[in-house]
N, CA, C and O atoms as a MOPAC input file, in Angstrom:
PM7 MOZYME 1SCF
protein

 N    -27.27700 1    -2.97700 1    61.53000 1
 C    -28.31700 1    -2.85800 1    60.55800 1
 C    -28.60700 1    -4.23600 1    59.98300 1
 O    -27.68900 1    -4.84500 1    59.43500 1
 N    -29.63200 1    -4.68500 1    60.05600 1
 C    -30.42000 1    -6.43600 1    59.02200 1
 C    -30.13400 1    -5.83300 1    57.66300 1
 O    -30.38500 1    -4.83400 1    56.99000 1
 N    -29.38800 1    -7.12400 1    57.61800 1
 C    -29.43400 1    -7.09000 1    55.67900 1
 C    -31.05300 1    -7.27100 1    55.30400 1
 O    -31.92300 1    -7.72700 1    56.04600 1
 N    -31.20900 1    -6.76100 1    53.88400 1
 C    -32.53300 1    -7.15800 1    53.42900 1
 C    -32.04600 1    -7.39600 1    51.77100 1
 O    -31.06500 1    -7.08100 1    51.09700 1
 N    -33.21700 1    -8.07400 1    51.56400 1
 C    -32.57900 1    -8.70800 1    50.04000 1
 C    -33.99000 1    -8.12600 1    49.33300 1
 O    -35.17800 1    -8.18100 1    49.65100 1
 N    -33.28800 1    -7.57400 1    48.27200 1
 C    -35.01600 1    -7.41900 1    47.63800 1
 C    -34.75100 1    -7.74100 1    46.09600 1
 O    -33.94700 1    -7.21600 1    45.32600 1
 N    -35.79300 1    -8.89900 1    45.85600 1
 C    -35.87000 1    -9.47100 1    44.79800 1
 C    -37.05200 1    -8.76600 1    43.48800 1
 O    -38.27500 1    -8.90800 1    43.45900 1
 N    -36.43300 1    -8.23300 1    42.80100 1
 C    -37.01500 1    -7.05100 1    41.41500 1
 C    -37.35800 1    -7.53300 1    40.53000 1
 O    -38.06200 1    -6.82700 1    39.80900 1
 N    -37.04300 1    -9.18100 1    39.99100 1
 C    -37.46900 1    -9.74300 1    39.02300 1
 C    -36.89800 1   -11.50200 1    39.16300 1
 O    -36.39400 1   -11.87300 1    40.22300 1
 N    -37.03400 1   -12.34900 1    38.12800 1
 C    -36.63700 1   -13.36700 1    38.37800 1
 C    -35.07300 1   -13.64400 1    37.82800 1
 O    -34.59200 1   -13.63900 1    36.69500 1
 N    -34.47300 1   -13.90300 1    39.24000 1
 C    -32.67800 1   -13.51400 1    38.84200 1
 C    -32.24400 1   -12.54100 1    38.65600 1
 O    -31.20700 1   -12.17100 1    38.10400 1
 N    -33.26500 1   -11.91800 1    39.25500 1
 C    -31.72800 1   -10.74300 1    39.74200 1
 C    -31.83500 1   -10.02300 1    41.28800 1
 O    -32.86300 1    -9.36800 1    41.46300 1
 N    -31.25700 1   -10.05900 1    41.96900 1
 C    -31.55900 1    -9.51800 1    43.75600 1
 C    -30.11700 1    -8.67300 1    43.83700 1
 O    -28.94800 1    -9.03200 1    43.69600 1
 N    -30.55900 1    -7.75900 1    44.04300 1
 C    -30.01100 1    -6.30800 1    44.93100 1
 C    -29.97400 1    -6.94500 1    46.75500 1
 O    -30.89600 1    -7.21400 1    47.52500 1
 N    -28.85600 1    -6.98700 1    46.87500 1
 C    -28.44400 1    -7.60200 1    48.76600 1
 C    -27.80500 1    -6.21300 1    49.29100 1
 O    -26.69100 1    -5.79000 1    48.98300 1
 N    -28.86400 1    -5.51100 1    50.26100 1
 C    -28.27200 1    -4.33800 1    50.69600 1
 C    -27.33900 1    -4.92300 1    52.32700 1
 O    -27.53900 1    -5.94200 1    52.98800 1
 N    -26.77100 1    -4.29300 1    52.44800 1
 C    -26.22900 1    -4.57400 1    53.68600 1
 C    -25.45100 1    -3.65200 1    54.78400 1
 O    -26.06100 1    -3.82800 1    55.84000 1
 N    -24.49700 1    -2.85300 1    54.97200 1
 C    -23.95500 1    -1.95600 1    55.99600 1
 C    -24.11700 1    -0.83300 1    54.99200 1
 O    -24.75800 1     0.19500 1    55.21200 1
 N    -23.37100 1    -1.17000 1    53.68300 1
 C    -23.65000 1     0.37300 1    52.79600 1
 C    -24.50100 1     0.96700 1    52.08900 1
 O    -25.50700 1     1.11900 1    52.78100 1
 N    -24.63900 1     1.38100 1    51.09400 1
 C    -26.43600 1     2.27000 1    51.18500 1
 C    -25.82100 1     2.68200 1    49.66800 1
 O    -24.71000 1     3.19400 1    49.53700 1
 N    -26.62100 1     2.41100 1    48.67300 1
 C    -27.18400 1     2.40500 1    47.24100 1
 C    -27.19700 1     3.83600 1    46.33900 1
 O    -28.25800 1     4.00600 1    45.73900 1
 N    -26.43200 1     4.62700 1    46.20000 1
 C    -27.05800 1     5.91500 1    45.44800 1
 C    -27.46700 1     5.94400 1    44.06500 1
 O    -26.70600 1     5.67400 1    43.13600 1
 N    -28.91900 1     6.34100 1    43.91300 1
 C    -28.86100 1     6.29000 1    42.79300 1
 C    -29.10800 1     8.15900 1    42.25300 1
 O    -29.87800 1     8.92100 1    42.83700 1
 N    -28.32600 1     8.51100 1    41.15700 1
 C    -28.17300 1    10.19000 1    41.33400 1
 C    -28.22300 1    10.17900 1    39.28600 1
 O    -27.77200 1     9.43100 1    38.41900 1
 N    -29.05700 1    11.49300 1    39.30100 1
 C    -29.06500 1    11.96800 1    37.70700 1
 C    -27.34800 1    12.05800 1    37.16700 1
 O    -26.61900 1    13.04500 1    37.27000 1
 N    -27.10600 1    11.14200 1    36.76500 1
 C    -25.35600 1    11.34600 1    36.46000 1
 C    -25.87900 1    11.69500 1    34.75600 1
 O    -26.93100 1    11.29400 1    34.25900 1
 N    -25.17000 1    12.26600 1    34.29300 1
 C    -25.34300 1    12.60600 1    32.23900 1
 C    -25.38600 1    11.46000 1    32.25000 1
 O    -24.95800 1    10.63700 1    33.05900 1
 N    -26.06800 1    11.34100 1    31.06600 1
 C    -26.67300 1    10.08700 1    30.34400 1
 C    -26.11400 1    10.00500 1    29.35700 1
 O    -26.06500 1    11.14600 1    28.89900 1
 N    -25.45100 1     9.06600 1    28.45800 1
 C    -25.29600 1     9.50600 1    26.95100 1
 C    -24.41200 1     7.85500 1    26.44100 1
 O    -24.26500 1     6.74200 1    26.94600 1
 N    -23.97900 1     8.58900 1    25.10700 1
 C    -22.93600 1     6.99700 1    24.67900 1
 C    -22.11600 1     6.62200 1    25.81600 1
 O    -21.33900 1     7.37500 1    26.40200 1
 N    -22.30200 1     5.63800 1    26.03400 1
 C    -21.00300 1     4.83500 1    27.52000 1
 C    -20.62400 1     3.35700 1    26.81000 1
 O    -21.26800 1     2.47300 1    26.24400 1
 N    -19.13700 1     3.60100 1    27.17900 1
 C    -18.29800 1     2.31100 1    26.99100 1
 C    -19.36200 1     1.42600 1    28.33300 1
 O    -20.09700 1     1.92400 1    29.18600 1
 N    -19.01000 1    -0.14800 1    28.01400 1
 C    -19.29600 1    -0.80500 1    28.36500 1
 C    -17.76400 1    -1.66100 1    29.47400 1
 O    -16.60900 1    -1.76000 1    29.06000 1
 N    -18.33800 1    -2.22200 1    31.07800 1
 C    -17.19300 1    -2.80600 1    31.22400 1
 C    -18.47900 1    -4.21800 1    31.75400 1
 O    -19.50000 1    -3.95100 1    32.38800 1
 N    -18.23600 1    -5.11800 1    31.47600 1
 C    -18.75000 1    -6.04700 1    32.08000 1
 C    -18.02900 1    -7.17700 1    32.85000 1
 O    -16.90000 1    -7.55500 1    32.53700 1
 N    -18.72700 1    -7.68500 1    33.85400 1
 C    -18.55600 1    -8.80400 1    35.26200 1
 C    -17.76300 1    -9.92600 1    34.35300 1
 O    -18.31100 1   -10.71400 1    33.58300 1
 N    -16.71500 1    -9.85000 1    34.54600 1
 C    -16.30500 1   -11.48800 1    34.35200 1
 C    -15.83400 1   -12.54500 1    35.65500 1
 O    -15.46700 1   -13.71500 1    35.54300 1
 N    -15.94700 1   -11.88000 1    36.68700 1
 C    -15.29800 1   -12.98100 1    37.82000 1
 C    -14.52100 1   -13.29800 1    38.07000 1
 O    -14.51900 1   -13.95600 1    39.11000 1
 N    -13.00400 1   -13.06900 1    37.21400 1
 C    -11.76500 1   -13.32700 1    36.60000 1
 C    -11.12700 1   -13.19300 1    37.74800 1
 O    -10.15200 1   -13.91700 1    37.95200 1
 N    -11.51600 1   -12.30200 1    38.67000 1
 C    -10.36600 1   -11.97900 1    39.93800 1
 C    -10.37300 1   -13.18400 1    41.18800 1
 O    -10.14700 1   -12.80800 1    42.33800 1
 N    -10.56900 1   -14.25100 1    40.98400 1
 C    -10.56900 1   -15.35400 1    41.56300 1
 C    -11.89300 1   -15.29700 1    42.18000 1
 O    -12.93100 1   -14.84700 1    41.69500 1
 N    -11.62900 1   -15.99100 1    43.68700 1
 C    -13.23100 1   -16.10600 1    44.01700 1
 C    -13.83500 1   -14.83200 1    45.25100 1
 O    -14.79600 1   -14.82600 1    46.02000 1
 N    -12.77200 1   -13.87400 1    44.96900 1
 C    -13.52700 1   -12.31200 1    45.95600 1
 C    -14.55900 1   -11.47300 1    45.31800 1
 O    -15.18100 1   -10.70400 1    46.05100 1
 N    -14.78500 1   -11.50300 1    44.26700 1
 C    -16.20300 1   -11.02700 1    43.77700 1
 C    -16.17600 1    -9.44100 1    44.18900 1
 O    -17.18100 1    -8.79700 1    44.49000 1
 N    -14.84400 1    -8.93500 1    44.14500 1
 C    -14.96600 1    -7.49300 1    44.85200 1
 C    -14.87700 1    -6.84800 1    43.66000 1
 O    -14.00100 1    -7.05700 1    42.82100 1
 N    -16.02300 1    -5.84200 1    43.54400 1
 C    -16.53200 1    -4.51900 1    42.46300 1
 C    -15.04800 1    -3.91900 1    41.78100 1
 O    -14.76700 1    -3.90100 1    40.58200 1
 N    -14.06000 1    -3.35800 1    43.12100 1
 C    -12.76100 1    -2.52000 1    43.14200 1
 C    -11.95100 1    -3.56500 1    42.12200 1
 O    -11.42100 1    -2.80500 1    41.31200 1
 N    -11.64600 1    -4.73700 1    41.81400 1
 C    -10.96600 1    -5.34400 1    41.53100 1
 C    -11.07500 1    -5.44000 1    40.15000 1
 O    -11.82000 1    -6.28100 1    39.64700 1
 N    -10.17300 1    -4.39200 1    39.23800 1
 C     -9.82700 1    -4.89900 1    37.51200 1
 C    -10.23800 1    -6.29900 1    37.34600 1
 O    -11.26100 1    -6.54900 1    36.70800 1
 N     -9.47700 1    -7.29800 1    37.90400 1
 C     -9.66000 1    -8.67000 1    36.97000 1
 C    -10.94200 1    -8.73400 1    37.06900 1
 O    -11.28900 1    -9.16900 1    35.97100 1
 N    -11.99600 1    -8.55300 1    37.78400 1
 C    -13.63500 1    -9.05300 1    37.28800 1
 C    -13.93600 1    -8.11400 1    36.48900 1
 O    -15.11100 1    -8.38900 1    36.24700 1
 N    -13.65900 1    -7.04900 1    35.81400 1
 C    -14.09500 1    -6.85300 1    34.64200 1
 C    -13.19800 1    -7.24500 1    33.37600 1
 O    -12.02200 1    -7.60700 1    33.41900 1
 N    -14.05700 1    -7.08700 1    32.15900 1
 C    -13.53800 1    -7.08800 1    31.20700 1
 C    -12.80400 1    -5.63600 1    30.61400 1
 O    -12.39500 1    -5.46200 1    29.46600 1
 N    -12.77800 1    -4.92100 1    31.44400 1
 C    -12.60500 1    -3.64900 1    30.59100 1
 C    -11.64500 1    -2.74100 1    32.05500 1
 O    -10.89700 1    -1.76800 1    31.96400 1
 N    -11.94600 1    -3.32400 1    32.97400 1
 C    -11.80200 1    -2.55400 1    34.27000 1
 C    -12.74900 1    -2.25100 1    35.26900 1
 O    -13.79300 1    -2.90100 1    35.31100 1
 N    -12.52000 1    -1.33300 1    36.09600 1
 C    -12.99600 1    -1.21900 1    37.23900 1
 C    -14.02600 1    -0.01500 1    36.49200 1
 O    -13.43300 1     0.93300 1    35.97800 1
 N    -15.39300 1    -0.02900 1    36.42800 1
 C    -16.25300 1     1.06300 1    35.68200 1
 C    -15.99300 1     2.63500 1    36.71300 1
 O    -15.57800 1     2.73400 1    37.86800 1
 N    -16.33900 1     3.48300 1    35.94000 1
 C    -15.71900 1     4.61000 1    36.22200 1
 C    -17.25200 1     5.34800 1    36.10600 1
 O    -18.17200 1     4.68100 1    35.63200 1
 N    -17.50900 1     6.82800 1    36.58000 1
 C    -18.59600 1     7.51600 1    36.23700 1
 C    -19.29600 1     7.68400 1    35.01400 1
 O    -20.46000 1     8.03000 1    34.80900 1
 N    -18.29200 1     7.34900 1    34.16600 1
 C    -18.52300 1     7.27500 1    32.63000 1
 C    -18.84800 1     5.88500 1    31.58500 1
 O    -18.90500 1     5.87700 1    30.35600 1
 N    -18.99400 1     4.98700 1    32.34400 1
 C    -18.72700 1     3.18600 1    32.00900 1
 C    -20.28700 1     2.56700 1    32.63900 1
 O    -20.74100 1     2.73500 1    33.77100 1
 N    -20.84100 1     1.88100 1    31.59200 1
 C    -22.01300 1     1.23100 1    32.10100 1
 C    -21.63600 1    -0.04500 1    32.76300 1
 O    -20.76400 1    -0.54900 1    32.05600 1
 N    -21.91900 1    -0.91500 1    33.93800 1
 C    -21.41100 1    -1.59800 1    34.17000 1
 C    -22.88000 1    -2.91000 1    34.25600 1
 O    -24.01400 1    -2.76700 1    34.71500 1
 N    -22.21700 1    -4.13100 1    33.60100 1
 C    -22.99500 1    -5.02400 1    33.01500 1
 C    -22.99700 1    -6.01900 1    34.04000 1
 O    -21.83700 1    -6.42200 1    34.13100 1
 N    -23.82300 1    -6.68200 1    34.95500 1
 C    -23.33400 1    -7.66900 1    35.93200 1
 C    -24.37600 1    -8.81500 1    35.43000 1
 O    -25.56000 1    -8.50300 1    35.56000 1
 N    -24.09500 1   -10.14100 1    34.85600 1
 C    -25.05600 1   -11.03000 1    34.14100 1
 C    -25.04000 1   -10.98400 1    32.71500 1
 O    -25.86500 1   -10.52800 1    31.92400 1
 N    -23.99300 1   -11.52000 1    32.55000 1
 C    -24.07700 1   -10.76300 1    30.78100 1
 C    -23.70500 1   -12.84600 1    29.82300 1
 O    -23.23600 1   -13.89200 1    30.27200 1
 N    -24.17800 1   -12.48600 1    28.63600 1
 C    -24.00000 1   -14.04400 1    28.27200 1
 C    -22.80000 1   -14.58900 1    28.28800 1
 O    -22.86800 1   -15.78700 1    28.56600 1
 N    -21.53200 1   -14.13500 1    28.07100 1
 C    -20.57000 1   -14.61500 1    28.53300 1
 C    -20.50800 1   -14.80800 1    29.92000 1
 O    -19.34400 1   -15.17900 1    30.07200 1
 N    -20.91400 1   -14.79200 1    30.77200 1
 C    -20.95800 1   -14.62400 1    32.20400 1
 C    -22.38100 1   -14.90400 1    32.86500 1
 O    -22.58800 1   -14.41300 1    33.97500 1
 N    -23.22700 1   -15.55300 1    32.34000 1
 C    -24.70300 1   -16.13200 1    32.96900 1
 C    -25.33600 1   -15.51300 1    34.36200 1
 O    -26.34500 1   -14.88700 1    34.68500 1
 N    -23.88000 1   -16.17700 1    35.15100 1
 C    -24.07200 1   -16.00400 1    36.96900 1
 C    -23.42600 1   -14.93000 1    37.61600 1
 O    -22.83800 1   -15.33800 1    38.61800 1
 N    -23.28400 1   -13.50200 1    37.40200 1
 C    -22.68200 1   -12.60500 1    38.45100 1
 C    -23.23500 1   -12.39000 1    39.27600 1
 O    -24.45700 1   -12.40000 1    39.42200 1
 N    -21.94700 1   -12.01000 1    40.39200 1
 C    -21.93300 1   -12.43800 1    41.74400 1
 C    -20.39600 1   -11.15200 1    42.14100 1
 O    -19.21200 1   -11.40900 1    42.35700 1
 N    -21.21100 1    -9.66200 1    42.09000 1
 C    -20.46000 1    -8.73700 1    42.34100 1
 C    -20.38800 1    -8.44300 1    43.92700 1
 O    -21.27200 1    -8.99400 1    44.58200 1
 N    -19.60900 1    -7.78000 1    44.52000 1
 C    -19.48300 1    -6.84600 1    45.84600 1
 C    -19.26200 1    -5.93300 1    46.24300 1
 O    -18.16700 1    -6.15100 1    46.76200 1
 N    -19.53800 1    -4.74300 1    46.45800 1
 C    -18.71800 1    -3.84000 1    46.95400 1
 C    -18.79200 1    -3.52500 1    48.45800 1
 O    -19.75000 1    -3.46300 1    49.22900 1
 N    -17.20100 1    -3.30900 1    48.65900 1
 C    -16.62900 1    -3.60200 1    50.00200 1
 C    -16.22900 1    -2.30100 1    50.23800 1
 O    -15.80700 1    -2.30200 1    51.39500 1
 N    -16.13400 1    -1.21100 1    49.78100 1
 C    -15.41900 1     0.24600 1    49.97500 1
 C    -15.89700 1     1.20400 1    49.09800 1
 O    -16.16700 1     0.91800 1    47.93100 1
 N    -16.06400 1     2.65300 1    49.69800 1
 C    -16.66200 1     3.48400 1    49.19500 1
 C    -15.92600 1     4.42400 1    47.61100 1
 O    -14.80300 1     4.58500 1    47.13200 1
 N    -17.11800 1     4.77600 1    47.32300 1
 C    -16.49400 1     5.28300 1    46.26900 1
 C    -16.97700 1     5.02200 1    44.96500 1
 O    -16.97000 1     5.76300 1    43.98200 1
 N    -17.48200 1     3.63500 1    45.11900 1
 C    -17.93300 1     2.85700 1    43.02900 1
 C    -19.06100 1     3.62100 1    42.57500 1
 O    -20.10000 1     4.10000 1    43.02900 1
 N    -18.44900 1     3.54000 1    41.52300 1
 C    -19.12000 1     4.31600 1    40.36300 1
 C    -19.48600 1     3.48900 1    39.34200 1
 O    -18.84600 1     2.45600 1    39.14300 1
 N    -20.59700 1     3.84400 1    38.53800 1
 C    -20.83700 1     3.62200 1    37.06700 1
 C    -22.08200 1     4.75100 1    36.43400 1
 O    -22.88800 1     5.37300 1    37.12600 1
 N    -21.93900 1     4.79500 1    34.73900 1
 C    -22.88900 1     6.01400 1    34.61600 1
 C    -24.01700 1     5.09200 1    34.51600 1
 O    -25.01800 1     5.80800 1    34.54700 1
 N    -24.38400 1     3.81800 1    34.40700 1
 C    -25.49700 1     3.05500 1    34.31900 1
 C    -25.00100 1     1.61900 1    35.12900 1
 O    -23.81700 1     1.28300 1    35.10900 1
 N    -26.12400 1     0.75600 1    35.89300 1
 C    -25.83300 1    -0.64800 1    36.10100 1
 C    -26.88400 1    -1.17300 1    35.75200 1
 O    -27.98200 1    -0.64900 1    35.93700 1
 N    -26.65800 1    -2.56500 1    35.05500 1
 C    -27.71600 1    -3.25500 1    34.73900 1
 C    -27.59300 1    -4.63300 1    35.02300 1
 O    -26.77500 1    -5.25700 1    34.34800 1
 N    -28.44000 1    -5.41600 1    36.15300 1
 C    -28.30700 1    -6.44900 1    36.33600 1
 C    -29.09600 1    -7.45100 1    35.49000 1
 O    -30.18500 1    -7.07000 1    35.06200 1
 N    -28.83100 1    -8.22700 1    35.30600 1
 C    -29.61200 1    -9.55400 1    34.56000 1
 C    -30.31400 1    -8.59700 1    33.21500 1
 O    -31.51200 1    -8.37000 1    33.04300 1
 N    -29.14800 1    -8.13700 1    32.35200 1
 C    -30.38400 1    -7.67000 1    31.55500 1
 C    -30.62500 1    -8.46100 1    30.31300 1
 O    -31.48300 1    -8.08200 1    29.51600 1
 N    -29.64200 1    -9.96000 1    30.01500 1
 C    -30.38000 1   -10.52700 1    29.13900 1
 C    -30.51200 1   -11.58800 1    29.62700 1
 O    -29.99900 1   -12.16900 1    30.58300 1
 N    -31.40800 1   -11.86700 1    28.74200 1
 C    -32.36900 1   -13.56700 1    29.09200 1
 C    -31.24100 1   -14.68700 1    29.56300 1
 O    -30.16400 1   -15.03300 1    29.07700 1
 N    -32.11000 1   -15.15900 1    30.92800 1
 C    -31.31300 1   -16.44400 1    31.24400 1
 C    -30.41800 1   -16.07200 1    32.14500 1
 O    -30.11600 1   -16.87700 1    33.02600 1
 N    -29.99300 1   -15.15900 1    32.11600 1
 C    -28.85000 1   -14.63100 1    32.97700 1
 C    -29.32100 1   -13.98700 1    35.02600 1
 O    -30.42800 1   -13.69600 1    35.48000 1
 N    -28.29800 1   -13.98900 1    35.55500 1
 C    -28.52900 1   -13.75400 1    37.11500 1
 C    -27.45200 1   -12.39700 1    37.14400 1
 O    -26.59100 1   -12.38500 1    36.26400 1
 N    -27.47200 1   -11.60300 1    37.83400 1
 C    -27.02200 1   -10.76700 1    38.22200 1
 C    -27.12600 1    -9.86500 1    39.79900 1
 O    -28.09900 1    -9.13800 1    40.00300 1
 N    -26.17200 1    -9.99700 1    40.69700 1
 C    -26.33000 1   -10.23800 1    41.79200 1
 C    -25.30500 1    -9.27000 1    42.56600 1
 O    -24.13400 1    -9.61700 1    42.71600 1
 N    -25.73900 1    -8.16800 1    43.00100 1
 C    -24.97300 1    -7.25800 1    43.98000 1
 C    -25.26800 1    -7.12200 1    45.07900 1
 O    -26.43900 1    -7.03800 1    45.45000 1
 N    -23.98300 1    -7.05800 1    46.05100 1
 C    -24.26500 1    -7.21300 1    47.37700 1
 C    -23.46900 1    -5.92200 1    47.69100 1
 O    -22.57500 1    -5.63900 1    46.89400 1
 N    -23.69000 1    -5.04400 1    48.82300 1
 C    -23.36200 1    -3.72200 1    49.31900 1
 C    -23.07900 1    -4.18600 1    51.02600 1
 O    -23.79100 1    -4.22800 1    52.02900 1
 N    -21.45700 1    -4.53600 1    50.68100 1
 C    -21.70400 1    -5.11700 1    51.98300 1
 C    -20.85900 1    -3.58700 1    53.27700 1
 O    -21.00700 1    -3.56300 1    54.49900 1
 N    -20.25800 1    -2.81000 1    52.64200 1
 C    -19.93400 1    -1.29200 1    53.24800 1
 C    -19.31000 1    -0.45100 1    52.16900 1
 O    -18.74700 1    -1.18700 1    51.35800 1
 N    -19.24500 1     0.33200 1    51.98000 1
 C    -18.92300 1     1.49200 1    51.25300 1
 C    -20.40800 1     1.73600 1    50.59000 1
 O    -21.52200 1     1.32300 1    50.91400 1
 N    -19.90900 1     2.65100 1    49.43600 1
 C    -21.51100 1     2.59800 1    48.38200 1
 C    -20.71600 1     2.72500 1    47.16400 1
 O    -19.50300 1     2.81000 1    46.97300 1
 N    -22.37800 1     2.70900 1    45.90400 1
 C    -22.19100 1     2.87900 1    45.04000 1
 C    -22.86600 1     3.89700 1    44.45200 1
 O    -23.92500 1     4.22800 1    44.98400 1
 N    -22.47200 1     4.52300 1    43.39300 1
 C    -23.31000 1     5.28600 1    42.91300 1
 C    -23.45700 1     5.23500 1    41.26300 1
 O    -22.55300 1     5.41000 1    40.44600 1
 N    -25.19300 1     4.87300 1    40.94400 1
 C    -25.19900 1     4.37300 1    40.10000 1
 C    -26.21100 1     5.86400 1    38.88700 1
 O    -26.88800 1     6.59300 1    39.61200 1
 N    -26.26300 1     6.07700 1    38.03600 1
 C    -26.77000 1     7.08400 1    37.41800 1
 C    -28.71900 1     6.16500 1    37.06900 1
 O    -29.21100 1     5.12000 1    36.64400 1
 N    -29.05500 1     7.33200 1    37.55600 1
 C    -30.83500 1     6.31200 1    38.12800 1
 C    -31.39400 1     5.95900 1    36.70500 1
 O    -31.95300 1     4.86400 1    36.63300 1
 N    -31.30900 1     6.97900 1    35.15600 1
 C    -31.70000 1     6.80800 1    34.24900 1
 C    -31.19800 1     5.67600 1    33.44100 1
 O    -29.98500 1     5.55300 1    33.26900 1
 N    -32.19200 1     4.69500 1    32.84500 1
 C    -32.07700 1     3.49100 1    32.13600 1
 C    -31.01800 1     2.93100 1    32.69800 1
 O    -30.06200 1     2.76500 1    31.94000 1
 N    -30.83500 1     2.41900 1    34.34600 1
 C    -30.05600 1     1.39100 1    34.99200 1
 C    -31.19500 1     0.76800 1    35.37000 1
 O    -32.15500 1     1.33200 1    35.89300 1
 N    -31.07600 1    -0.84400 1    35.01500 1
 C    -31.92000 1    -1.91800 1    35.16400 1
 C    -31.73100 1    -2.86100 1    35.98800 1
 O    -30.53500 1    -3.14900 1    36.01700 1
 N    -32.48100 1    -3.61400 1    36.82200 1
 C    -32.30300 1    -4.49300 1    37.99200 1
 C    -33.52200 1    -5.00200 1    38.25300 1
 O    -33.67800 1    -5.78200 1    39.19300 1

């Protein structure tokens, strides 16, 4: 399958690649926040606690990729299974936010997730 990159706004690109994107009505409501810190050295893998601040987001966890502590994220997911009840890339000013789906999926809850 060709990767395709599709660019949604300025700084922020969705990189699809072997795995495939779900986006599904998950409940909507108050959600803890875990956001991208990069912390897990330089693998950029989604699964991996140290790039968040909070953990690995769960069905219930909005997950923040581009956030001002963190300008440049630069997430991955490599294996099936990720979850969050919202994702929002680049959602404040100045910031990049950048997911790549390189096999497994994700599944992201379609209401007020931004990219």
């Amino acid at each position: 399958m060709k990767r395709g990159l599709k660019q949604t706004s300025p700084g922020v690109r969705t990189v699809l690649g072997m795995g495939w994107m779900l986006l599904s009505g998950l409940a909507v409501g108050p959600a803890t926040a875990a956001n991208w810190t990069g912390g897990g050295g330089e693998d950029r893998d989604w699964s991996n606690a140290d790039n968040w601040d909070t953990g690995v987001p769960t069905a219930s966890v909005l997950a923040n990729i581009g956030t001002t502590s963190k300008r440049l994220g630069q997430a991955v997911v490599t294996q099936p299974g990720a979850v969050c009840v919202r994702l929002h890339l680049a959602r404040v000013a100045n910031t990049t936010g950048e997911l790549e789906l390189l096999s497994g999926d994700l599944t992201a809850g379609a209401q007020q997730s931004d990219w």
